[in-house]
């Protein structure tokens, strides 16, 4: 008994908290099944390693700044026939990141663009790919402020380091000239490095010119973004509204008439 407490104490001292927690169970299981001590030791270490990996994934997920946690398993492909499930599953292999390609998710509000971007990000994190998520406007505001304080280059590193950067909601608000400049710099640098982007936008490419404050730079940005890229065009109505409609909260037509 004393020795058991000593072993538990050592495990705790070494920071092997999961092994310390499951020690009793592992030993009891080993005794019951008459397992060799090496097997018991292996099982104990595997429990510790699994718990550490879990913690690592949680920490990476937290650092990646995702707005919510949803996976592909949470995505109802049947509800969104305009999305090619095979194409999305292929993207989820993350080969596009190894190939330095971009993924651009286009479509009206509520159709699942952010959901899919988050799901691909979570998949990337489990593969050990450094991932960072940021709404387009937070990104350009941050870079513009850094430029004004003469520390653009250093700040830029935050957005250059991750192998995968997700820029959400391009085009909900137009960029000013300064914002367009810093965005162009970021896109160029990532392009040169072959570092992937996932972008989401409610604007079609034809409307992208109006996002940027300068049409020449807009062309240069689009060139780099689209050169090696996959576009996922999502059509149809908002999933949120669809759910509300199904629940009878909204009338089936677009307009909800006030009760007289
Ligand atoms: P968008 O970014 O295109 O505006 P979101 O990805 O934020 O839309 O989707 C809005 C909400 O609806 C989210 O909670 C999302 O998880 C959910 N959603 C959208 N499409 C689907 C779908 N096909 N299956 C399951 N949930 C969906
Ligand atoms: Mg969105």
XYZ file of C-alpha atoms and ligand atoms in Angstrom:
288
model
C 0.000 0.000 0.000
C 2.841 2.291 0.907
C 4.568 1.482 -2.376
C 1.380 2.211 -4.304
C 1.204 5.630 -2.669
C 4.857 6.199 -3.518
C 4.292 5.352 -7.177
C 1.268 7.641 -7.294
C 3.323 10.371 -5.660
C 6.104 9.952 -8.222
C 3.641 10.105 -11.105
C 2.143 13.292 -9.716
C 5.567 14.748 -9.144
C 6.435 14.033 -12.778
C 3.232 15.751 -13.899
C 1.706 12.461 -15.101
C -1.644 13.294 -13.584
C -3.730 10.985 -15.742
C -1.455 8.021 -14.993
C -1.708 8.869 -11.289
C -5.503 8.959 -11.552
C -5.877 5.643 -13.388
C -3.085 3.788 -11.580
C -5.434 1.825 -9.304
C -7.683 0.828 -12.170
C -4.763 -0.239 -14.383
C -3.235 -2.357 -11.628
C -6.549 -3.947 -10.676
C -7.301 -4.709 -14.314
C -3.836 -6.210 -14.768
C -4.238 -8.414 -11.698
C -7.717 -9.519 -12.690
C -6.656 -10.470 -16.233
C -3.288 -11.739 -15.140
C -1.484 -9.357 -17.508
C 2.308 -9.146 -17.659
C 3.711 -6.116 -15.838
C 4.998 -4.740 -19.143
C 1.459 -4.691 -20.523
C 0.168 -2.887 -17.438
C 2.969 -0.369 -17.785
C 2.182 0.161 -21.465
C -1.511 0.689 -20.759
C -0.727 3.185 -18.021
C 1.586 5.172 -20.277
C -0.924 5.094 -23.129
C -3.592 6.579 -20.857
C -1.214 9.380 -19.948
C -0.301 10.008 -23.588
C -3.935 10.039 -24.708
C -4.827 12.556 -21.992
C -1.897 14.745 -22.984
C -2.872 14.661 -26.639
C -6.409 15.621 -25.672
C -5.086 18.569 -23.636
C -2.829 19.593 -26.501
C -5.743 19.606 -28.953
C -7.863 21.628 -26.534
C -5.098 24.186 -26.108
C -4.520 24.429 -29.863
C -8.241 24.798 -30.422
C -8.424 27.596 -27.864
C -5.452 29.394 -29.441
C -6.943 29.124 -32.901
C -9.656 31.664 -32.005
C -12.568 29.715 -33.506
C -15.942 31.446 -32.942
C -17.649 28.120 -32.113
C -16.792 24.437 -32.235
C -18.539 22.483 -34.978
C -17.356 19.592 -37.063
C -18.258 18.097 -40.421
C -20.259 15.492 -38.501
C -22.479 18.370 -37.332
C -23.046 19.534 -40.895
C -26.288 18.351 -42.456
C -25.379 17.841 -46.103
C -28.932 16.783 -46.959
C -30.156 20.221 -45.889
C -27.674 21.912 -48.224
C -27.857 20.207 -51.632
C -25.778 22.930 -53.302
C -22.761 21.749 -51.297
C -20.905 18.869 -52.933
C -20.281 16.524 -50.009
C -17.487 14.739 -51.829
C -15.682 17.989 -52.509
C -15.938 19.017 -48.845
C -14.749 15.594 -47.630
C -11.838 15.880 -50.007
C -10.988 19.308 -48.571
C -11.168 17.766 -45.093
C -8.148 15.619 -45.936
C -6.289 18.960 -45.734
C -4.291 18.102 -48.836
C -4.975 21.653 -49.968
C -2.866 22.916 -47.071
C 0.074 20.703 -48.029
C -0.323 21.992 -51.602
C -0.544 25.627 -50.520
C -3.987 26.087 -52.040
C -6.770 28.388 -50.890
C -10.394 27.529 -50.227
C -13.041 30.156 -50.788
C -16.543 29.598 -49.455
C -19.122 31.851 -51.086
C -22.809 32.226 -50.406
C -25.569 34.257 -48.755
C -25.787 34.609 -44.946
C -26.643 31.564 -42.861
C -25.875 28.829 -45.389
C -23.000 27.302 -43.400
C -19.862 29.043 -44.698
C -18.425 29.712 -41.246
C -19.531 26.279 -40.055
C -17.573 24.585 -42.853
C -14.557 26.857 -42.306
C -14.596 25.962 -38.598
C -15.005 22.244 -39.347
C -12.010 22.300 -41.702
C -10.043 24.212 -39.057
C -10.831 21.631 -36.385
C -9.740 18.895 -38.751
C -6.503 20.804 -39.401
C -5.864 21.165 -35.665
C -6.240 17.414 -35.117
C -3.663 16.928 -37.866
C -1.266 19.214 -36.010
C -1.577 22.031 -38.560
C -1.186 25.489 -37.003
C -4.514 27.240 -37.581
C -5.834 30.706 -36.822
C -9.321 32.097 -37.406
C -10.152 35.790 -37.662
C -13.050 37.864 -39.004
C -11.857 39.982 -41.957
C -12.586 43.228 -40.194
C -10.728 42.366 -37.037
C -7.796 41.384 -39.221
C -7.541 44.607 -41.203
C -8.275 46.806 -38.173
C -5.478 45.093 -36.298
C -3.005 45.440 -39.178
C -3.968 49.048 -39.827
C -3.405 49.911 -36.179
C -0.060 48.099 -36.251
C 0.939 50.091 -39.334
C 0.040 53.357 -37.630
C 2.261 52.359 -34.695
C 5.107 51.331 -36.952
C 4.973 47.675 -36.006
C 3.217 46.222 -39.015
C 5.940 43.733 -39.804
C 5.958 42.221 -36.351
C 2.187 42.059 -36.185
C 2.023 40.549 -39.655
C 3.882 37.516 -38.303
C 0.814 36.541 -36.277
C -1.040 36.042 -39.561
C 1.883 34.603 -41.520
C 2.951 31.935 -39.048
C -0.109 29.629 -39.073
C -0.037 27.095 -41.901
C -3.752 27.724 -42.264
C -5.383 31.124 -41.800
C -9.158 31.513 -41.949
C -10.464 34.964 -42.847
C -14.193 35.040 -42.228
C -16.781 37.393 -43.675
C -14.907 39.108 -46.462
C -17.023 41.889 -47.860
C -19.616 42.370 -45.154
C -18.032 45.793 -44.779
C -15.877 47.452 -47.446
C -12.163 48.037 -46.765
C -10.690 51.527 -46.875
C -7.523 52.212 -48.834
C -5.198 51.579 -45.917
C -6.996 48.347 -45.024
C -6.789 47.204 -48.636
C -3.032 47.897 -48.614
C -2.308 45.828 -45.524
C -4.614 43.064 -46.717
C -2.773 42.974 -50.048
C 0.545 42.661 -48.220
C -0.747 39.764 -46.170
C -2.208 37.929 -49.168
C 1.002 38.458 -51.194
C 3.242 37.209 -48.437
C 1.172 34.129 -47.787
C 0.999 33.504 -51.524
C 4.794 33.692 -51.817
C 5.156 31.243 -48.962
C 2.549 28.863 -50.355
C 0.563 29.226 -47.124
C -3.133 28.431 -47.381
C -6.111 30.616 -46.677
C -9.747 29.788 -46.165
C -11.962 32.757 -46.948
C -15.679 33.135 -46.587
C -17.736 35.812 -48.278
C -21.311 36.713 -49.037
C -20.128 38.494 -52.199
C -19.589 36.838 -55.575
C -16.197 37.451 -57.217
C -17.795 39.999 -59.525
C -18.669 42.066 -56.466
C -15.248 41.738 -54.826
C -13.971 44.863 -56.516
C -16.375 46.847 -54.359
C -14.905 45.379 -51.151
C -11.537 47.021 -51.756
C -10.731 50.706 -51.819
C -8.578 50.407 -54.943
C -9.563 48.516 -58.088
C -5.986 47.855 -59.247
C -5.009 46.304 -55.936
C -8.339 44.463 -55.916
C -7.267 42.737 -59.135
C -3.853 41.889 -57.718
C -5.432 40.462 -54.565
C -7.906 38.328 -56.519
C -5.132 37.071 -58.818
C -3.145 35.745 -55.896
C -6.132 34.382 -54.008
C -7.574 32.530 -56.979
C -4.399 31.320 -58.659
C -4.419 28.036 -56.785
C -7.787 27.736 -55.125
C -10.997 25.823 -54.754
C -14.274 27.704 -54.634
C -17.260 26.253 -52.808
C -20.384 28.054 -53.958
C -23.249 27.601 -51.542
C -26.740 28.607 -52.536
C -30.097 28.280 -50.900
C -31.711 29.762 -47.877
C -30.324 30.414 -44.430
C -30.137 27.303 -42.248
C -31.097 29.381 -39.219
C -34.289 30.651 -40.854
C -35.034 27.183 -42.155
C -34.823 25.782 -38.630
C -37.082 28.538 -37.296
C -39.519 27.964 -40.095
C -39.615 24.250 -39.352
C -40.296 25.047 -35.716
C -43.203 27.247 -36.834
C -41.638 30.437 -35.486
C -41.564 31.969 -38.962
C -44.247 31.890 -41.604
C -43.359 29.812 -44.660
C -43.332 32.866 -46.917
C -40.579 35.448 -46.848
C -42.785 38.030 -45.252
C -44.233 37.711 -41.823
C -47.453 39.707 -41.676
C -48.249 41.350 -38.370
C -51.419 40.023 -36.772
C -54.330 42.429 -37.090
P -22.735 31.652 -42.711
O -21.349 31.735 -42.215
O -22.847 31.114 -44.099
O -23.487 32.936 -42.555
P -23.032 29.791 -40.527
O -21.985 28.812 -40.893
O -22.724 30.729 -39.422
O -23.531 30.610 -41.813
O -24.377 28.983 -40.206
C -25.402 29.539 -39.408
C -25.833 28.524 -38.377
O -26.479 27.441 -39.007
C -24.653 27.919 -37.634
O -25.082 27.645 -36.306
C -24.379 26.639 -38.384
O -23.801 25.655 -37.542
C -25.767 26.240 -38.826
N -25.749 25.542 -40.115
C -25.694 26.104 -41.333
N -25.790 25.184 -42.298
C -25.884 23.994 -41.665
C -26.010 22.638 -42.121
N -26.087 22.327 -43.423
N -26.078 21.661 -41.174
C -26.040 21.970 -39.858
N -25.932 23.232 -39.360
C -25.858 24.236 -40.259
Mg -20.436 33.335 -41.291
